PDB file of C-alpha atoms in Angstrom:
ATOM      1  CA  MET A1226     126.790 139.401 135.533  1.00  0.00           C
ATOM      2  CA  THR A1227     125.696 140.516 132.077  1.00  0.00           C
ATOM      3  CA  ALA A1228     126.659 137.076 130.786  1.00  0.00           C
ATOM      4  CA  GLU A1229     124.468 135.547 133.518  1.00  0.00           C
ATOM      5  CA  VAL A1230     121.500 137.549 132.205  1.00  0.00           C
ATOM      6  CA  SER A1231     122.104 136.161 128.711  1.00  0.00           C
ATOM      7  CA  THR A1232     122.387 132.624 130.037  1.00  0.00           C
ATOM      8  CA  HIS A1233     119.219 133.047 132.124  1.00  0.00           C
ATOM      9  CA  GLU A1234     117.304 134.294 129.067  1.00  0.00           C
ATOM     10  CA  GLY A1235     118.731 131.649 126.724  1.00  0.00           C
ATOM     11  CA  ALA A1236     120.505 134.284 124.635  1.00  0.00           C
ATOM     12  CA  PRO A1237     124.001 134.072 123.172  1.00  0.00           C
ATOM     13  CA  PRO A1238     126.863 135.475 125.253  1.00  0.00           C
ATOM     14  CA  PRO A1239     127.025 139.277 125.150  1.00  0.00           C
ATOM     15  CA  ARG A1240     129.782 141.095 123.295  1.00  0.00           C
ATOM     16  CA  PHE A1241     130.011 143.362 126.339  1.00  0.00           C
ATOM     17  CA  ASN A1242     133.271 142.766 128.207  1.00  0.00           C
ATOM     18  CA  ALA A1243     135.834 144.627 130.328  1.00  0.00           C
ATOM     19  CA  ASP A1244     137.222 146.455 127.279  1.00  0.00           C
ATOM     20  CA  THR A1245     133.810 147.737 126.137  1.00  0.00           C
ATOM     21  CA  PHE A1246     132.954 148.631 129.734  1.00  0.00           C
ATOM     22  CA  LEU A1247     136.060 150.817 129.975  1.00  0.00           C
ATOM     23  CA  LYS A1248     135.694 152.267 126.465  1.00  0.00           C
ATOM     24  CA  PHE A1249     132.027 153.271 126.688  1.00  0.00           C
ATOM     25  CA  GLY A1250     131.429 153.629 130.430  1.00  0.00           C
ATOM     26  CA  PHE A1251     133.827 156.427 131.315  1.00  0.00           C
ATOM     27  CA  GLY A1252     134.741 159.947 130.263  1.00  0.00           C
ATOM     28  CA  PRO A1253     132.736 162.957 129.123  1.00  0.00           C
ATOM     29  CA  ASP A1254     131.275 161.095 126.115  1.00  0.00           C
ATOM     30  CA  ARG A1255     130.374 157.913 127.979  1.00  0.00           C
ATOM     31  CA  ALA A1256     127.533 155.921 126.436  1.00  0.00           C
ATOM     32  CA  PHE A1257     126.139 154.508 129.659  1.00  0.00           C
ATOM     33  CA  GLU A1258     126.319 154.580 133.439  1.00  0.00           C
ATOM     34  CA  CYS A1259     126.462 151.540 135.670  1.00  0.00           C
ATOM     35  CA  TYR A1260     125.583 151.326 139.355  1.00  0.00           C
ATOM     36  CA  VAL A1261     126.320 148.337 141.553  1.00  0.00           C
ATOM     37  CA  ALA A1262     124.928 146.900 144.766  1.00  0.00           C
ATOM     38  CA  GLU A1263     127.276 145.390 147.309  1.00  0.00           C
ATOM     39  CA  VAL A1264     126.763 143.065 150.241  1.00  0.00           C
ATOM     40  CA  ALA A1265     129.745 142.453 152.529  1.00  0.00           C
ATOM     41  CA  ASN A1266     132.075 144.065 149.959  1.00  0.00           C
ATOM     42  CA  ASN A1267     130.860 141.739 147.184  1.00  0.00           C
ATOM     43  CA  VAL A1268     129.064 143.057 144.096  1.00  0.00           C
ATOM     44  CA  VAL A1269     125.700 141.272 144.029  1.00  0.00           C
ATOM     45  CA  GLY A1270     123.803 143.341 141.489  1.00  0.00           C
ATOM     46  CA  HIS A1271     124.052 146.041 138.882  1.00  0.00           C
ATOM     47  CA  VAL A1272     121.969 148.317 136.725  1.00  0.00           C
ATOM     48  CA  SER A1273     123.136 149.979 133.500  1.00  0.00           C
ATOM     49  CA  ILE A1274     121.412 152.957 131.915  1.00  0.00           C
ATOM     50  CA  THR A1275     121.703 155.092 128.828  1.00  0.00           C
ATOM     51  CA  TRP A1276     119.665 158.040 127.549  1.00  0.00           C
ATOM     52  CA  GLY A1277     117.265 158.823 124.781  1.00  0.00           C
ATOM     53  CA  PHE A1278     114.481 161.166 123.793  1.00  0.00           C
ATOM     54  CA  ASP A1279     110.781 160.494 123.169  1.00  0.00           C
ATOM     55  CA  VAL A1280     109.549 162.724 120.360  1.00  0.00           C
ATOM     56  CA  GLN A1281     105.871 161.894 121.047  1.00  0.00           C
ATOM     57  CA  GLY A1282     106.207 162.694 124.746  1.00  0.00           C
ATOM     58  CA  GLY A1283     108.598 165.588 124.212  1.00  0.00           C
ATOM     59  CA  CYS A1284     110.820 164.350 127.014  1.00  0.00           C
ATOM     60  CA  ARG A1285     114.134 162.748 127.807  1.00  0.00           C
ATOM     61  CA  VAL A1286     114.022 159.068 128.712  1.00  0.00           C
ATOM     62  CA  ILE A1287     116.351 156.693 130.459  1.00  0.00           C
ATOM     63  CA  TRP A1288     116.852 153.354 128.774  1.00  0.00           C
ATOM     64  CA  LEU A1289     117.393 150.632 131.353  1.00  0.00           C
ATOM     65  CA  ALA A1290     119.929 148.515 129.490  1.00  0.00           C
ATOM     66  CA  ASP A1291     120.509 145.844 132.113  1.00  0.00           C
ATOM     67  CA  LEU A1292     119.391 144.983 135.642  1.00  0.00           C
ATOM     68  CA  PHE A1293     120.679 141.925 137.417  1.00  0.00           C
ATOM     69  CA  VAL A1294     120.844 140.609 140.964  1.00  0.00           C
ATOM     70  CA  VAL A1295     122.744 137.435 141.838  1.00  0.00           C
ATOM     71  CA  ALA A1296     120.201 134.647 142.471  1.00  0.00           C
ATOM     72  CA  GLU A1297     120.943 134.131 146.184  1.00  0.00           C
ATOM     73  CA  HIS A1298     120.434 137.860 146.843  1.00  0.00           C
ATOM     74  CA  ARG A1299     117.098 138.248 145.075  1.00  0.00           C
ATOM     75  CA  ARG A1300     113.932 139.134 146.986  1.00  0.00           C
ATOM     76  CA  ASN A1301     115.952 141.156 149.492  1.00  0.00           C
ATOM     77  CA  GLY A1302     115.192 144.589 148.028  1.00  0.00           C
ATOM     78  CA  ILE A1303     118.402 144.910 146.000  1.00  0.00           C
ATOM     79  CA  GLY A1304     116.696 145.094 142.598  1.00  0.00           C
ATOM     80  CA  TYR A1305     114.226 147.595 143.976  1.00  0.00           C
ATOM     81  CA  ALA A1306     117.059 149.695 145.465  1.00  0.00           C
ATOM     82  CA  LEU A1307     118.846 149.753 142.093  1.00  0.00           C
ATOM     83  CA  ILE A1308     115.661 150.821 140.294  1.00  0.00           C
ATOM     84  CA  ALA A1309     114.974 153.427 143.000  1.00  0.00           C
ATOM     85  CA  HIS A1310     118.452 154.896 142.392  1.00  0.00           C
ATOM     86  CA  VAL A1311     117.720 155.135 138.665  1.00  0.00           C
ATOM     87  CA  CYS A1312     114.385 156.815 139.484  1.00  0.00           C
ATOM     88  CA  GLU A1313     116.155 159.381 141.679  1.00  0.00           C
ATOM     89  CA  ARG A1314     118.479 160.106 138.765  1.00  0.00           C
ATOM     90  CA  ALA A1315     115.498 160.389 136.410  1.00  0.00           C
ATOM     91  CA  LEU A1316     113.701 162.841 138.691  1.00  0.00           C
ATOM     92  CA  SER A1317     116.776 165.020 139.138  1.00  0.00           C
ATOM     93  CA  ASP A1318     117.412 165.078 135.365  1.00  0.00           C
ATOM     94  CA  GLY A1319     113.804 165.799 134.377  1.00  0.00           C
ATOM     95  CA  VAL A1320     113.388 162.443 132.638  1.00  0.00           C
ATOM     96  CA  GLY A1321     109.806 161.573 131.638  1.00  0.00           C
ATOM     97  CA  TYR A1322     110.043 157.820 132.089  1.00  0.00           C
ATOM     98  CA  ILE A1323     112.330 154.807 132.198  1.00  0.00           C
ATOM     99  CA  GLN A1324     112.037 152.362 129.313  1.00  0.00           C
ATOM    100  CA  PHE A1325     113.287 148.780 129.042  1.00  0.00           C
ATOM    101  CA  MET A1326     112.627 145.426 127.428  1.00  0.00           C
ATOM    102  CA  VAL A1327     112.159 142.059 129.086  1.00  0.00           C
ATOM    103  CA  ALA A1328     112.558 138.703 127.374  1.00  0.00           C
ATOM    104  CA  PRO A1329     109.044 137.199 127.096  1.00  0.00           C
ATOM    105  CA  LYS A1330     110.125 133.985 128.817  1.00  0.00           C
ATOM    106  CA  ASN A1331     111.733 135.791 131.756  1.00  0.00           C
ATOM    107  CA  VAL A1332     108.654 135.497 133.950  1.00  0.00           C
ATOM    108  CA  GLU A1333     110.631 136.282 137.107  1.00  0.00           C
ATOM    109  CA  ALA A1334     111.720 139.650 135.695  1.00  0.00           C
ATOM    110  CA  ILE A1335     108.240 140.412 134.353  1.00  0.00           C
ATOM    111  CA  ALA A1336     106.739 139.726 137.786  1.00  0.00           C
ATOM    112  CA  PHE A1337     109.323 141.996 139.424  1.00  0.00           C
ATOM    113  CA  TYR A1338     108.689 144.882 137.037  1.00  0.00           C
ATOM    114  CA  GLU A1339     104.910 144.548 137.306  1.00  0.00           C
ATOM    115  CA  ALA A1340     105.172 144.463 141.118  1.00  0.00           C
ATOM    116  CA  ILE A1341     106.940 147.849 141.115  1.00  0.00           C
ATOM    117  CA  GLY A1342     104.291 149.408 138.873  1.00  0.00           C
ATOM    118  CA  SER A1343     105.715 148.992 135.375  1.00  0.00           C
ATOM    119  CA  LYS A1344     103.317 149.113 132.444  1.00  0.00           C
ATOM    120  CA  ARG A1345     103.593 147.185 129.186  1.00  0.00           C
ATOM    121  CA  ASP A1346     104.368 149.230 126.101  1.00  0.00           C
ATOM    122  CA  ARG A1347     102.003 149.006 123.153  1.00  0.00           C
ATOM    123  CA  GLY A1348     104.874 148.859 120.671  1.00  0.00           C
ATOM    124  CA  ILE A1349     106.636 145.854 119.234  1.00  0.00           C
ATOM    125  CA  PRO A1350     110.376 145.824 119.994  1.00  0.00           C
ATOM    126  CA  MET A1351     112.388 145.890 116.778  1.00  0.00           C
ATOM    127  CA  PHE A1352     115.945 146.634 115.751  1.00  0.00           C
ATOM    128  CA  VAL A1353     118.088 146.846 112.643  1.00  0.00           C
ATOM    129  CA  SER A1354     121.853 146.920 112.347  1.00  0.00           C
ATOM    130  CA  PRO A1355     123.710 149.520 110.281  1.00  0.00           C
ATOM    131  CA  GLU A1356     125.364 146.655 108.378  1.00  0.00           C
ATOM    132  CA  THR A1357     121.973 145.341 107.267  1.00  0.00           C
ATOM    133  CA  ILE A1358     121.028 148.712 105.801  1.00  0.00           C
ATOM    134  CA  ALA A1359     124.459 149.113 104.195  1.00  0.00           C
ATOM    135  CA  GLU A1360     124.107 145.694 102.533  1.00  0.00           C
ATOM    136  CA  GLN A1361     120.738 146.692 101.074  1.00  0.00           C
ATOM    137  CA  SER A1362     122.059 149.924  99.597  1.00  0.00           C
ATOM    138  CA  ASN A1363     125.115 148.229  98.014  1.00  0.00           C
ATOM    139  CA  PRO A1364     123.719 145.295  95.981  1.00  0.00           C
TER     140      PRO A1364
END
């Protein structure tokens, strides 16, 4: 399903696969949690989360890494149920808010998130890889 998100957004295939799922998704030092939605014993959606901290807000945050519902099961409350489960987790863990990014062209996802009350962040999403920094410090 994660590959379907990439395809839908016109992004390259993810490096996330069964091996990385097993390596980082289980055990006491797991990097993320994943919850699935099933209909008639078939997985039709998932949500993956990880954790962070907002220094400005002085609170823990949940980073919504991925949310996906199979096309034929959308608009049936599955995406909302997955988000509601994450919100229950956030409330029980004292998390201040749930943060995520949406591809600008993914108007369907933007409409969904706005419909459930999401607000747009004022920041500009950016990232840098450790390799990029290492290359700069070793000319």
